[in-house]
PDB file of C-alpha atoms in Angstrom:
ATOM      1  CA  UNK Q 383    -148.143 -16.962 -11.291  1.00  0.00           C
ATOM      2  CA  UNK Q 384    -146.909 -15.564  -8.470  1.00  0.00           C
ATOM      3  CA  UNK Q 385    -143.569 -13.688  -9.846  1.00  0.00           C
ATOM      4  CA  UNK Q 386    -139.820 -13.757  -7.335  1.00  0.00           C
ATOM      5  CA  UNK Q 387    -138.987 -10.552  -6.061  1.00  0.00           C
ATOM      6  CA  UNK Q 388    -136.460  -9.223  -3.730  1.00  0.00           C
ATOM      7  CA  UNK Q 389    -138.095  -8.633  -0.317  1.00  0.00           C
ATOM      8  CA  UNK Q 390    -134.220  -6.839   0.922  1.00  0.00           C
ATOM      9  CA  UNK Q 391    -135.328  -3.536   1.342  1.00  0.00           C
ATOM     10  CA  UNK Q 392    -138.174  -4.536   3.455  1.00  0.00           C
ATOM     11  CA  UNK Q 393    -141.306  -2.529   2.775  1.00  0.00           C
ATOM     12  CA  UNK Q 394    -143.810  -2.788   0.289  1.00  0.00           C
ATOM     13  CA  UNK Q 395    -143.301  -3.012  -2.959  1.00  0.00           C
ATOM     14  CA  UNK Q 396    -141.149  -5.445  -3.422  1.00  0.00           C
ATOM     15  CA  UNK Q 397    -138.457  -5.595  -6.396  1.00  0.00           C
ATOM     16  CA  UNK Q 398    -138.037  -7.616  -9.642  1.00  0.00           C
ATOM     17  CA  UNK Q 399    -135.275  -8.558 -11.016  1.00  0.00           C
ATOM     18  CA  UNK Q 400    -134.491  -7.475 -14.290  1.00  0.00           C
ATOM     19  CA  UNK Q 401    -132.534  -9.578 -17.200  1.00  0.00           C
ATOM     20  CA  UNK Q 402    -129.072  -7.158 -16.428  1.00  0.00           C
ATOM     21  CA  UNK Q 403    -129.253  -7.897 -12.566  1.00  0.00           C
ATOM     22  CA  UNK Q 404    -130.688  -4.602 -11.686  1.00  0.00           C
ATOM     23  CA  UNK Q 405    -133.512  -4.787  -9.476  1.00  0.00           C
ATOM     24  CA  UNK Q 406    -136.891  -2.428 -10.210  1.00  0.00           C
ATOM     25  CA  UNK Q 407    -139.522  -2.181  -7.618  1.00  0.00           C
ATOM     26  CA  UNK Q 408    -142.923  -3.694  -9.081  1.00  0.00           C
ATOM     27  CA  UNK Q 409    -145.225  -0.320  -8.492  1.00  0.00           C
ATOM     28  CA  UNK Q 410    -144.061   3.241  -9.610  1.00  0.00           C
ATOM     29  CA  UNK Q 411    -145.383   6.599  -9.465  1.00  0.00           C
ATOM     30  CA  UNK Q 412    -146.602   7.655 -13.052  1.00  0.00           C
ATOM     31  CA  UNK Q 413    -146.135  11.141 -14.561  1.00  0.00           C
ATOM     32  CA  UNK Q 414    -147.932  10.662 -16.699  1.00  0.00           C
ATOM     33  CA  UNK Q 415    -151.843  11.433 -17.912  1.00  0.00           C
ATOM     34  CA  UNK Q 416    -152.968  14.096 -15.610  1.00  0.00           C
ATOM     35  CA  UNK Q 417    -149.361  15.130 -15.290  1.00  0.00           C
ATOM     36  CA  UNK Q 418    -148.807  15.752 -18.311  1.00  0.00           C
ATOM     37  CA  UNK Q 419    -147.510  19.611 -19.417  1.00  0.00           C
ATOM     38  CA  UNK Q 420    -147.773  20.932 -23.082  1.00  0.00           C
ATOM     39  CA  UNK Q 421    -145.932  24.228 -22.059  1.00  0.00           C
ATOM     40  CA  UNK Q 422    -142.794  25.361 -20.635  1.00  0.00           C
ATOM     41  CA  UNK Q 423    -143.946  26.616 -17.410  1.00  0.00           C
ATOM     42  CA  UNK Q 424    -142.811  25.446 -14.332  1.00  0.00           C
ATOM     43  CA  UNK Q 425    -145.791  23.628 -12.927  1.00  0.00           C
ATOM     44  CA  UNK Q 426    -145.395  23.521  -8.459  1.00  0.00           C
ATOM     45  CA  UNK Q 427    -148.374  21.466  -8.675  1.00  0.00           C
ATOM     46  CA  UNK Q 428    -146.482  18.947 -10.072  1.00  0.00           C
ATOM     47  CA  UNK Q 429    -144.306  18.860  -7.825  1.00  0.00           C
ATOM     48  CA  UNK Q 430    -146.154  18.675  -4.632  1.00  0.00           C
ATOM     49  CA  UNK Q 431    -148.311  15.521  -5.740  1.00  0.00           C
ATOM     50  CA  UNK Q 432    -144.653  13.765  -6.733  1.00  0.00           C
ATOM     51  CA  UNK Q 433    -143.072  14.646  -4.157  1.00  0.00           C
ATOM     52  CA  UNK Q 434    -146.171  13.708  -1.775  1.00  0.00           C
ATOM     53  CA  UNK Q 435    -146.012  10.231  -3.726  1.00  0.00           C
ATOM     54  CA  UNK Q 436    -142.770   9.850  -2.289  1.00  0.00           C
ATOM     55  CA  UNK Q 437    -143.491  11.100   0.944  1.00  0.00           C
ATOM     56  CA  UNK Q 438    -145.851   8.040   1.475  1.00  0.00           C
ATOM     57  CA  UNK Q 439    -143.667   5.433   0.080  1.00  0.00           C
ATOM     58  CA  UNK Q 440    -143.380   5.573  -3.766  1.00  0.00           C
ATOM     59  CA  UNK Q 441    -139.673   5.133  -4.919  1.00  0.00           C
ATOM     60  CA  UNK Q 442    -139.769   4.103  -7.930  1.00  0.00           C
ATOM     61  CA  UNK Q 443    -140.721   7.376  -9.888  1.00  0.00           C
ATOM     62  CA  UNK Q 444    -141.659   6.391 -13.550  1.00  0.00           C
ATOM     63  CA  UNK Q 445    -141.288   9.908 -16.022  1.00  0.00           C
ATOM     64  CA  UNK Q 446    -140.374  10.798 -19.936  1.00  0.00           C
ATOM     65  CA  UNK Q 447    -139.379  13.738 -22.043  1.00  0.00           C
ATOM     66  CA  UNK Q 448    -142.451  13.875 -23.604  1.00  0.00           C
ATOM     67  CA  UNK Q 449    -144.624  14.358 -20.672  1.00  0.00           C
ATOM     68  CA  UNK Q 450    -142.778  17.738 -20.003  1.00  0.00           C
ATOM     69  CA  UNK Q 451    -142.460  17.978 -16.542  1.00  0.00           C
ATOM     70  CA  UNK Q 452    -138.923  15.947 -16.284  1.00  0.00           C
ATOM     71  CA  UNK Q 453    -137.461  19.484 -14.197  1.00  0.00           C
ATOM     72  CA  UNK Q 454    -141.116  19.157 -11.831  1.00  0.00           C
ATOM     73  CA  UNK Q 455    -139.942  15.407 -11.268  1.00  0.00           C
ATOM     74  CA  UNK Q 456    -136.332  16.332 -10.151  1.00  0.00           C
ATOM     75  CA  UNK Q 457    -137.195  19.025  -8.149  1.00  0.00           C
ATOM     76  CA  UNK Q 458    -139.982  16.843  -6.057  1.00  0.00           C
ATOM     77  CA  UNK Q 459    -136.910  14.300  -5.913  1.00  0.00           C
ATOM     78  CA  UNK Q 460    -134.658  16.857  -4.422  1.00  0.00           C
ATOM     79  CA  UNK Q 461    -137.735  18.327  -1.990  1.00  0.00           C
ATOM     80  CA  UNK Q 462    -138.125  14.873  -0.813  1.00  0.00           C
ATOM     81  CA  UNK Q 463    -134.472  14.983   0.915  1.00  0.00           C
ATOM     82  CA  UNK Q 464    -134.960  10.714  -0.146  1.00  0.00           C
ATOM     83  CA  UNK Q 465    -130.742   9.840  -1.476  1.00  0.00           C
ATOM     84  CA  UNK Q 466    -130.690   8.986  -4.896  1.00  0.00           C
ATOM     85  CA  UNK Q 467    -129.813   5.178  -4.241  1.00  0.00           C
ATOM     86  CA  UNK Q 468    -133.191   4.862  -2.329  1.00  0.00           C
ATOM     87  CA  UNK Q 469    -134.867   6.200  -5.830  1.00  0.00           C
ATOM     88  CA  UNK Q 470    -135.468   4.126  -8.644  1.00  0.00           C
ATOM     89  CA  UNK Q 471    -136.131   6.548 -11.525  1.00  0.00           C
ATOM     90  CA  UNK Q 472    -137.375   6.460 -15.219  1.00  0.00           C
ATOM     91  CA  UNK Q 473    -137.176   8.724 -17.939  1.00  0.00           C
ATOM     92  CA  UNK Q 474    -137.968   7.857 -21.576  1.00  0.00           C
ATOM     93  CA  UNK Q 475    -136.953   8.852 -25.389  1.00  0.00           C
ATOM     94  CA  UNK Q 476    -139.259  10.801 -27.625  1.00  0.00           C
ATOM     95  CA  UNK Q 477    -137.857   9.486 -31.026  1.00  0.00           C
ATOM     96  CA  UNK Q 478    -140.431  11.387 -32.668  1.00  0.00           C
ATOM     97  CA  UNK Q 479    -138.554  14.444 -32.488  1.00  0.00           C
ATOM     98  CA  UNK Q 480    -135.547  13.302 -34.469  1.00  0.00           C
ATOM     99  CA  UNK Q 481    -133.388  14.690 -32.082  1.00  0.00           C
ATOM    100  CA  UNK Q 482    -129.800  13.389 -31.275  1.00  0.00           C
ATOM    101  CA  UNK Q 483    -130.555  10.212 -28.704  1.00  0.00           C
ATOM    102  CA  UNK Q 484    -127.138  11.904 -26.429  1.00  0.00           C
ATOM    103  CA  UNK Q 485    -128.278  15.287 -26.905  1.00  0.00           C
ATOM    104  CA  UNK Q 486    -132.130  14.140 -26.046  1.00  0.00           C
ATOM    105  CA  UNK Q 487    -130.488  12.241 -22.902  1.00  0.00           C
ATOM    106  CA  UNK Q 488    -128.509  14.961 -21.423  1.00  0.00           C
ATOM    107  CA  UNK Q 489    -131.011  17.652 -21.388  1.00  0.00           C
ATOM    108  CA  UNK Q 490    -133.402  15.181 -19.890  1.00  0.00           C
ATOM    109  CA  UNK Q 491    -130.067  14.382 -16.786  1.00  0.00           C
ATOM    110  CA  UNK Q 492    -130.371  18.084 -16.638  1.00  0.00           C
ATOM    111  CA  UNK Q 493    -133.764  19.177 -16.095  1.00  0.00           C
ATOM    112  CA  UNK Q 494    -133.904  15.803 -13.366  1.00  0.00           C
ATOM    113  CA  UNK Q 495    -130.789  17.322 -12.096  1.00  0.00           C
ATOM    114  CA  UNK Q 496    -129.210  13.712 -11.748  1.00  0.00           C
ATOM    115  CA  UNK Q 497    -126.022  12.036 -12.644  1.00  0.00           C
ATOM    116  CA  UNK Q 498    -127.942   8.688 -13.694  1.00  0.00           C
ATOM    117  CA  UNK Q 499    -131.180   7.247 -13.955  1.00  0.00           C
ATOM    118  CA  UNK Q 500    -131.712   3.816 -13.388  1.00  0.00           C
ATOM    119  CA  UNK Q 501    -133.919   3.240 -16.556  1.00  0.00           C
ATOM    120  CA  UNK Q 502    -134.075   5.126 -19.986  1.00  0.00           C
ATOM    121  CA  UNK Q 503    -136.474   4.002 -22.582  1.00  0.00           C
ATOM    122  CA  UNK Q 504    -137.241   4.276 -26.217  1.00  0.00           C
ATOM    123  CA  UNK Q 505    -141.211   6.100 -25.566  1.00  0.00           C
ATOM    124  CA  UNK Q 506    -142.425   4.515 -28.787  1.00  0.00           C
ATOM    125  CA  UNK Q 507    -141.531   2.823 -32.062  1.00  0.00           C
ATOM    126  CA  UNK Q 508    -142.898   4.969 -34.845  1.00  0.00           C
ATOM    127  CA  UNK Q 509    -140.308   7.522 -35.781  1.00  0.00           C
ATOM    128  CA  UNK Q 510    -139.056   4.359 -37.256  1.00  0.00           C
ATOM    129  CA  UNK Q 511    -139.193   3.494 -41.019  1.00  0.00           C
ATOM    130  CA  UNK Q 512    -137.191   0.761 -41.160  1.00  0.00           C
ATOM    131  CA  UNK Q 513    -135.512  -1.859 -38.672  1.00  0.00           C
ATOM    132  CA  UNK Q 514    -132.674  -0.259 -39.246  1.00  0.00           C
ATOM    133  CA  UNK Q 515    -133.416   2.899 -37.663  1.00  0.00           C
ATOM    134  CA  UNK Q 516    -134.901   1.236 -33.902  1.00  0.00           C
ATOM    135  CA  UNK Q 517    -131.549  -0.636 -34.289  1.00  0.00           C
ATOM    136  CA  UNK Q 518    -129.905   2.448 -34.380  1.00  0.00           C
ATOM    137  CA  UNK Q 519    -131.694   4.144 -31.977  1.00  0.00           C
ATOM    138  CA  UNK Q 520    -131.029   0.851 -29.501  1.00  0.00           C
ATOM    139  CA  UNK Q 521    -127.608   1.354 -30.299  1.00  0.00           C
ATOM    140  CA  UNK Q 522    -127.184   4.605 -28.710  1.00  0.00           C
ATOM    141  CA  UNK Q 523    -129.193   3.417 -25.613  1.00  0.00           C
ATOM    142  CA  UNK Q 524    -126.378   0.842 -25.266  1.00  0.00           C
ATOM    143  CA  UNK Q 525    -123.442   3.591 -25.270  1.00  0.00           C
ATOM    144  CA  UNK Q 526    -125.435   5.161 -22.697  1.00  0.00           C
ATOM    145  CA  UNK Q 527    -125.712   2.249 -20.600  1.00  0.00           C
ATOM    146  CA  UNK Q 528    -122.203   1.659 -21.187  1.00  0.00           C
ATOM    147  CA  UNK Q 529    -121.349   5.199 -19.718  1.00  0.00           C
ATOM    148  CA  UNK Q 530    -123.100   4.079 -16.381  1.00  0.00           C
ATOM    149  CA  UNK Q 531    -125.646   7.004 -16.705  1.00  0.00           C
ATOM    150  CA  UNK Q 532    -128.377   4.621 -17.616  1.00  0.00           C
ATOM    151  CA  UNK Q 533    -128.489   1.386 -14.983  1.00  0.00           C
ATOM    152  CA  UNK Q 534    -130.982  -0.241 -17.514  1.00  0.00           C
ATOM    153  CA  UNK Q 535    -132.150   0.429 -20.808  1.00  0.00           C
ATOM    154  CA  UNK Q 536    -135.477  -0.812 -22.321  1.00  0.00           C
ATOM    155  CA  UNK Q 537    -138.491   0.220 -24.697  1.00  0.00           C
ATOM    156  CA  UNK Q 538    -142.395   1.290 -24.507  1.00  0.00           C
ATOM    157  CA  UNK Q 539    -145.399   0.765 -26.581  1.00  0.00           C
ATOM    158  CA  UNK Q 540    -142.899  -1.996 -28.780  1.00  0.00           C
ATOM    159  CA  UNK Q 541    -144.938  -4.920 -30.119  1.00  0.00           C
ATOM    160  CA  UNK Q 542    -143.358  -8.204 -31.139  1.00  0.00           C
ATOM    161  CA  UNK Q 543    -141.938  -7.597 -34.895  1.00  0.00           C
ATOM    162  CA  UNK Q 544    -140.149  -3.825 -32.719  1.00  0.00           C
ATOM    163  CA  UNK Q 545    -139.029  -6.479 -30.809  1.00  0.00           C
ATOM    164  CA  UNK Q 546    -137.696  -8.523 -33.159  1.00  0.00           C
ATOM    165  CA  UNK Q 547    -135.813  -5.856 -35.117  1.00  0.00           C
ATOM    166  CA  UNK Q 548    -133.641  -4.426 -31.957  1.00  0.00           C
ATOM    167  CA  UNK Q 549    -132.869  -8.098 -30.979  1.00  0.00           C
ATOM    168  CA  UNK Q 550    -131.460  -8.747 -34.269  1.00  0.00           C
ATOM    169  CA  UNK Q 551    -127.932  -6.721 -33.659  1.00  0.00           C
ATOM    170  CA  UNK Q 552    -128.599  -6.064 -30.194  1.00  0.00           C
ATOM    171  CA  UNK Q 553    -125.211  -6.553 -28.366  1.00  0.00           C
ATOM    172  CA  UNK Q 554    -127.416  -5.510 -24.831  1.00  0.00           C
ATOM    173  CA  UNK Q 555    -131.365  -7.386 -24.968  1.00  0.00           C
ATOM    174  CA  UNK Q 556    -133.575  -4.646 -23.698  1.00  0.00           C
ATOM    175  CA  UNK Q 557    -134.538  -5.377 -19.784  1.00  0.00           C
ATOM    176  CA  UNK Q 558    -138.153  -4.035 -19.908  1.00  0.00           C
ATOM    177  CA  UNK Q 559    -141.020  -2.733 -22.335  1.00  0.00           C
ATOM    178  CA  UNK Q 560    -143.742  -0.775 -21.240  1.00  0.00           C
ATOM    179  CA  UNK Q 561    -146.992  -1.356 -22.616  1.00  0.00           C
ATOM    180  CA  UNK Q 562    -150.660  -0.710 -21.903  1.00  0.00           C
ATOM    181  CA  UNK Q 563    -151.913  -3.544 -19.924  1.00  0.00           C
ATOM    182  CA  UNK Q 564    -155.022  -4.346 -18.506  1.00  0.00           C
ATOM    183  CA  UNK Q 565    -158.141  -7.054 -18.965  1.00  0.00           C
ATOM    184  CA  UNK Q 566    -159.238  -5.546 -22.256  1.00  0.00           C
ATOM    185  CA  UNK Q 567    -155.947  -5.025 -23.796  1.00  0.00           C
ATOM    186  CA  UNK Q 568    -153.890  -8.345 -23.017  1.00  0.00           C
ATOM    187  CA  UNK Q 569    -151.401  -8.248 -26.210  1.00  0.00           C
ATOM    188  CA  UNK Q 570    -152.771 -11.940 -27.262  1.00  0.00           C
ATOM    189  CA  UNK Q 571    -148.679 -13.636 -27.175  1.00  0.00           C
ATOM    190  CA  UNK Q 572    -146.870 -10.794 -26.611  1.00  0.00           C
ATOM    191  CA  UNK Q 573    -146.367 -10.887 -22.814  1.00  0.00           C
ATOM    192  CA  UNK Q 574    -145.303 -14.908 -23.467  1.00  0.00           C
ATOM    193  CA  UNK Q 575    -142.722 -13.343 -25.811  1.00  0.00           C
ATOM    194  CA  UNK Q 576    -141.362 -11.105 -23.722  1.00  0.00           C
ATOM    195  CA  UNK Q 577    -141.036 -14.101 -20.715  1.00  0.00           C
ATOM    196  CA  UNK Q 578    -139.423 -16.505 -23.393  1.00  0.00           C
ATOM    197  CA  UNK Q 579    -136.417 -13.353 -24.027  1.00  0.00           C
ATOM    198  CA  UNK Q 580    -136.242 -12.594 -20.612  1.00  0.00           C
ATOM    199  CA  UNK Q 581    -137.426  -9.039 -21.189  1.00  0.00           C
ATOM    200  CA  UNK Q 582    -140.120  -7.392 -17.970  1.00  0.00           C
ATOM    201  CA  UNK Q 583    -142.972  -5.955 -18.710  1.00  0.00           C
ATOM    202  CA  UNK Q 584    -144.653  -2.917 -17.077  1.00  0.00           C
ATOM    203  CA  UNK Q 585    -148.149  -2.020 -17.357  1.00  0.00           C
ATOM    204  CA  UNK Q 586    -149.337   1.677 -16.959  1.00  0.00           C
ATOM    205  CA  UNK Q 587    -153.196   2.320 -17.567  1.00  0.00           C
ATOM    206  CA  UNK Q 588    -153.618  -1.062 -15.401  1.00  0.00           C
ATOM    207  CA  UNK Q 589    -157.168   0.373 -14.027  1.00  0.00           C
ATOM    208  CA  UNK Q 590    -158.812   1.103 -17.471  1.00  0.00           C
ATOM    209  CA  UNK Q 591    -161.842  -0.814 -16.444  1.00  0.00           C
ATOM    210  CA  UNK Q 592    -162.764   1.178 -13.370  1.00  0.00           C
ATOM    211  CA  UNK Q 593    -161.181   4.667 -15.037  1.00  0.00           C
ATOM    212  CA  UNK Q 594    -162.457   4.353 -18.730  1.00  0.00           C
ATOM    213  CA  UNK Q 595    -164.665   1.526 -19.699  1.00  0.00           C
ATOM    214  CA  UNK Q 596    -166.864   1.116 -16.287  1.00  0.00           C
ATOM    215  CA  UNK Q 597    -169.687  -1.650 -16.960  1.00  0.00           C
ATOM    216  CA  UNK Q 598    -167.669  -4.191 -19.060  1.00  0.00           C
ATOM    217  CA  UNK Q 599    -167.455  -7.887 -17.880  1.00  0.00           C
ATOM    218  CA  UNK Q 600    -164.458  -7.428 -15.768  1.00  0.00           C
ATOM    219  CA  UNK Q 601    -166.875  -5.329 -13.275  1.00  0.00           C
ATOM    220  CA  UNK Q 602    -168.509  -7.961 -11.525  1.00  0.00           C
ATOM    221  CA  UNK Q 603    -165.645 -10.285 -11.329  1.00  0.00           C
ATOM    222  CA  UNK Q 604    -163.557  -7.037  -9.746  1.00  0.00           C
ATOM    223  CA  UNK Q 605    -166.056  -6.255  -7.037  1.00  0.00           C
ATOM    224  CA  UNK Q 606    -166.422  -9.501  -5.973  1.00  0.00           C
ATOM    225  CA  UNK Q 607    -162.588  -9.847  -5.242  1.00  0.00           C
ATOM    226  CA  UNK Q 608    -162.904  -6.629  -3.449  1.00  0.00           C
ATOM    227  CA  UNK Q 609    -165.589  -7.848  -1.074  1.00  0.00           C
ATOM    228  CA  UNK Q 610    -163.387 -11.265  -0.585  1.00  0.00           C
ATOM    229  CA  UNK Q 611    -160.049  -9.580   0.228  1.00  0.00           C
ATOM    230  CA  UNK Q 612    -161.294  -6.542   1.796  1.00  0.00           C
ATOM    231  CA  UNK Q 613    -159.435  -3.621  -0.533  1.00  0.00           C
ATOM    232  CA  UNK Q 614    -160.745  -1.664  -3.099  1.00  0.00           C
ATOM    233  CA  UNK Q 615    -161.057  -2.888  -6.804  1.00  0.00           C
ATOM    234  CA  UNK Q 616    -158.278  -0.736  -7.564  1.00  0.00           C
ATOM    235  CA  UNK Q 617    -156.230  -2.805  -5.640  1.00  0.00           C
ATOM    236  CA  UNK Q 618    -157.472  -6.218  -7.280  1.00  0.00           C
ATOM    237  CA  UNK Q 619    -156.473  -4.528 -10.608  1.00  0.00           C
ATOM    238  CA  UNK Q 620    -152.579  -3.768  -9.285  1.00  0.00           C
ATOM    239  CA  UNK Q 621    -152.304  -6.713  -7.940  1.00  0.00           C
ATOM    240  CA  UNK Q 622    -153.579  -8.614 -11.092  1.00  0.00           C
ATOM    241  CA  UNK Q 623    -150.761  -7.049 -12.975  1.00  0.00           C
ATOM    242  CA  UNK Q 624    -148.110  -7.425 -10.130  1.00  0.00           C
ATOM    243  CA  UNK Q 625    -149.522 -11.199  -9.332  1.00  0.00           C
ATOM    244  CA  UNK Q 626    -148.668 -12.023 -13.013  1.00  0.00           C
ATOM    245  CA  UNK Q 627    -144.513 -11.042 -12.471  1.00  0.00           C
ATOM    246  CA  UNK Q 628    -145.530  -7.649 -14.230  1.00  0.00           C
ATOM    247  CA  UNK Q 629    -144.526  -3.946 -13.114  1.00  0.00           C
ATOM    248  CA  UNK Q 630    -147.570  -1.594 -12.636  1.00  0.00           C
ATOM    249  CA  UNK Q 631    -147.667   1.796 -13.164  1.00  0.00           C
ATOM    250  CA  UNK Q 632    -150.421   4.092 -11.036  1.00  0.00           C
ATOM    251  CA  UNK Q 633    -150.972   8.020 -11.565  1.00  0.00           C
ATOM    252  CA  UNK Q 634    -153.097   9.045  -8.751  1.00  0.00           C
ATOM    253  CA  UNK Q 635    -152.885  12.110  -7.039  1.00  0.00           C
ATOM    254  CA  UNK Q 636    -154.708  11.439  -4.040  1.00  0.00           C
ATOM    255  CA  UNK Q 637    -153.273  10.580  -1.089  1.00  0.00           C
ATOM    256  CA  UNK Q 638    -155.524   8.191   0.280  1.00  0.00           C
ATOM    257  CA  UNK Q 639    -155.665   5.997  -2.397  1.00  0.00           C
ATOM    258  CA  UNK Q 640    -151.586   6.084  -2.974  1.00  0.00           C
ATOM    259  CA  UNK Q 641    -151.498   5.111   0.837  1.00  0.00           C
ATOM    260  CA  UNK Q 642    -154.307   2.588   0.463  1.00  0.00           C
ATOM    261  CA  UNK Q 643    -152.262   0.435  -2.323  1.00  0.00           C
ATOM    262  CA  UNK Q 644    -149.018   0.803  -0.487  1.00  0.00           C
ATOM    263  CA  UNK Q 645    -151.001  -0.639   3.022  1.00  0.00           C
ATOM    264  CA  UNK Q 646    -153.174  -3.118   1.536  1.00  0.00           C
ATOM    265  CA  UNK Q 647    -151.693  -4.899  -1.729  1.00  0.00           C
ATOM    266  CA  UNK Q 648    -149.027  -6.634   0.483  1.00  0.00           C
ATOM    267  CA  UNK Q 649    -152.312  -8.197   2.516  1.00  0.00           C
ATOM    268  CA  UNK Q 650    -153.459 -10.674  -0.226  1.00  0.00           C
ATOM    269  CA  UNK Q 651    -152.833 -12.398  -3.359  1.00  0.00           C
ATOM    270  CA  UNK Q 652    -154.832 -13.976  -6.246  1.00  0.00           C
ATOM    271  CA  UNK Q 653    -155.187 -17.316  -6.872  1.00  0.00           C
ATOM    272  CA  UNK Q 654    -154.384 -18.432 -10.114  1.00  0.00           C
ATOM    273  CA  UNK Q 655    -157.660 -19.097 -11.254  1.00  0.00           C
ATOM    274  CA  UNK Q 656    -158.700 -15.534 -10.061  1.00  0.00           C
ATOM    275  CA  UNK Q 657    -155.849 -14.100 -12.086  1.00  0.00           C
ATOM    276  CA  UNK Q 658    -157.368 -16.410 -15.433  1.00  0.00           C
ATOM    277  CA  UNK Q 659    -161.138 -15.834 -14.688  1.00  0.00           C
ATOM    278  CA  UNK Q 660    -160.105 -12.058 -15.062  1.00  0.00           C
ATOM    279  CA  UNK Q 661    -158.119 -12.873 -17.591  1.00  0.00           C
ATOM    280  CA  UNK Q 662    -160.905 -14.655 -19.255  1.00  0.00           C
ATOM    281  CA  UNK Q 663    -163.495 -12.108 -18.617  1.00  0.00           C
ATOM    282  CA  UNK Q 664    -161.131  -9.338 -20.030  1.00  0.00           C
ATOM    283  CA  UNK Q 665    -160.750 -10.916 -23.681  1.00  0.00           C
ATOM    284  CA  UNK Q 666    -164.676 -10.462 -23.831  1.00  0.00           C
ATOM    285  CA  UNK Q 667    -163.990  -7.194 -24.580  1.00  0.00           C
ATOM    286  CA  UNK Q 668    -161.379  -5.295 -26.630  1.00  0.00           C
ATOM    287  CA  UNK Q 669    -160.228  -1.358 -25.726  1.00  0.00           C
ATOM    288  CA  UNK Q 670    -157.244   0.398 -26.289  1.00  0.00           C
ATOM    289  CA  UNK Q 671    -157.347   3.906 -24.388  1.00  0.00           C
ATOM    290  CA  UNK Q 672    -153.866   5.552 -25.784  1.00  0.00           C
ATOM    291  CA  UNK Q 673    -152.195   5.280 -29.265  1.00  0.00           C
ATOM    292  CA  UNK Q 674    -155.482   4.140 -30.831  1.00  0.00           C
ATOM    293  CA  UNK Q 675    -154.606   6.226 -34.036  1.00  0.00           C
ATOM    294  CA  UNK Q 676    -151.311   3.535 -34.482  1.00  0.00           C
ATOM    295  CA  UNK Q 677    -153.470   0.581 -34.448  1.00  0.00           C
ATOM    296  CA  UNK Q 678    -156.542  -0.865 -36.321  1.00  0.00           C
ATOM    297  CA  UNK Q 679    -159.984  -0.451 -34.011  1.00  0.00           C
ATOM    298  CA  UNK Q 680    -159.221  -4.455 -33.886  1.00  0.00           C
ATOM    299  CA  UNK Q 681    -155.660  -4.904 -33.402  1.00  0.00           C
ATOM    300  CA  UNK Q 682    -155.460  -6.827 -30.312  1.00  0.00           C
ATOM    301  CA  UNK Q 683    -151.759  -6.872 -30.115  1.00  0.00           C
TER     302      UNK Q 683
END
């Protein structure tokens, strides 16, 4: 279970590559959650926990127009004195706000105060009422690759039949879909899916059974992992996801722990039948922690 990376640029992480050839490291630097900014004040707080996320090793920087700190993110990028080409960044599409994809995308270059970024997404499926309209809206993320200002081009929160729809008339499959991932929220088939249409898969809210749902079955299994390898059972979690050929997404802000993952996740690896007894464990229990509202209390997809 073990996925191929790219080990050429040395450090920790490594890289995966995606279905266009492009290359994306398998741990990023999240924006979002306690990042997050509802107003338009610039936020230097922002700024200084990015941009000390990159000062420890972070380089793939994982952001979106809907988390409203997109200038915070290219200002910690241009603090950090890092060149672009060492920088894997994401921004993503809010469709919900019915704005022009090009218009949406070139404010968002703007306020990052970049020529490119190396992955744009569609941030969720909803605005959608009809396949039609995600075709559409996939359409215009091809131009935009086309144009070079987008390396790759992908999706978030998109469940199988989203899927389905853009692959229909898509000229350009999408390389990645973000998704919450973690023990309790597994997607039943969709991650096989995904692997059968050569499209990655990143996971952010990875640790939701240390950061939200403490005491479910996964506990045990988690601690004693972290008392065989050493590390902390935030590490097990990453490297659950990353041991399975998926992307994981972390958001912390302290610089001990962003240190600790980048030091100790390259020391060990899970055994395939540590990978399924988590696994196992997790589908014991079922809990979604974002977009609940889109999806029945039972909707394990």
């Amino acid at each position: 279970m073990t996925p191929v990376v790219s080990t050429s640029k040395g450090n920790f992480p490594p890289t995966l590559k995606l279905n266009d050839g492009n290359e994306i490291p398998v741990l990023a630097y999240g924006l979002g959650t306690a990042n997050y900014k509802s107003d338009s004040s610039f936020d230097q707080r922002i700024v200084d926990v990015t941009k000390q996320a990159i000062e420890v090793g972070y380089r793939h920087l994982d952001g979106a127009q809907v988390y409203g700190n997109e200038e915070e993110l290219g200002a910690a990028i241009k603090e950090s004195g890092i060149p672009r080409d060492q920088l894997f960044v994401t921004t993503k599409l809010d469709g919900e706000k019915k704005q022009p994809t090009e218009e949406a995308f070139e404010i968002s270059l703007k306020k990052l105060g970049l020529d490119y970024v190396d992955l744009y997404l569609i941030h969720t499926p909803w605005f959608a009422t009809s396949d039609e309209d995600l075709q559409k809206r996939w359409a215009d993320l091809e131009a935009i690759k086309a144009s070079g200002r987008a390396r790759s081009i992908g999706v978030s929160n998109f469940v199988q039949e989203h899927l389905e729809a853009i692959l229909k008339t898509a000229r350009i499959p999408p390389a990645i879909n973000q998704i919450e991932f973690h023990p309790y929220l597994q997607h039943g088939d969709l991650v096989a899916f995904h692997k059968k249409h050569n499209i990655a898969v990143a996971c952010y809210a990875p640790l939701v059974p240390i950061t939200k749902v403490k005491g479910g079955p996964v506990d045990p299994i988690w601690s004693e992992l972290a008392n065989k390898y050493g590390v902390s059972e935030s590490e097990i979690g990453l490297r659950w996801v990353i041991d399975q050929g998926l992307v994981a997404v972390t958001t912390s802000s302290k610089r001990d722990r962003l240190e600790g993952y980048l030091a100790n996740l390259p020391l060990f690896f899970l055994t395939n039948e540590e990978i399924t007894r988590i696994a196992e464990a997790g589908n014991e229990k079922h809990f979604r922690a974002f977009f609940g509202k889109r999806f029945d209390a039972n909707d394990k997809r």
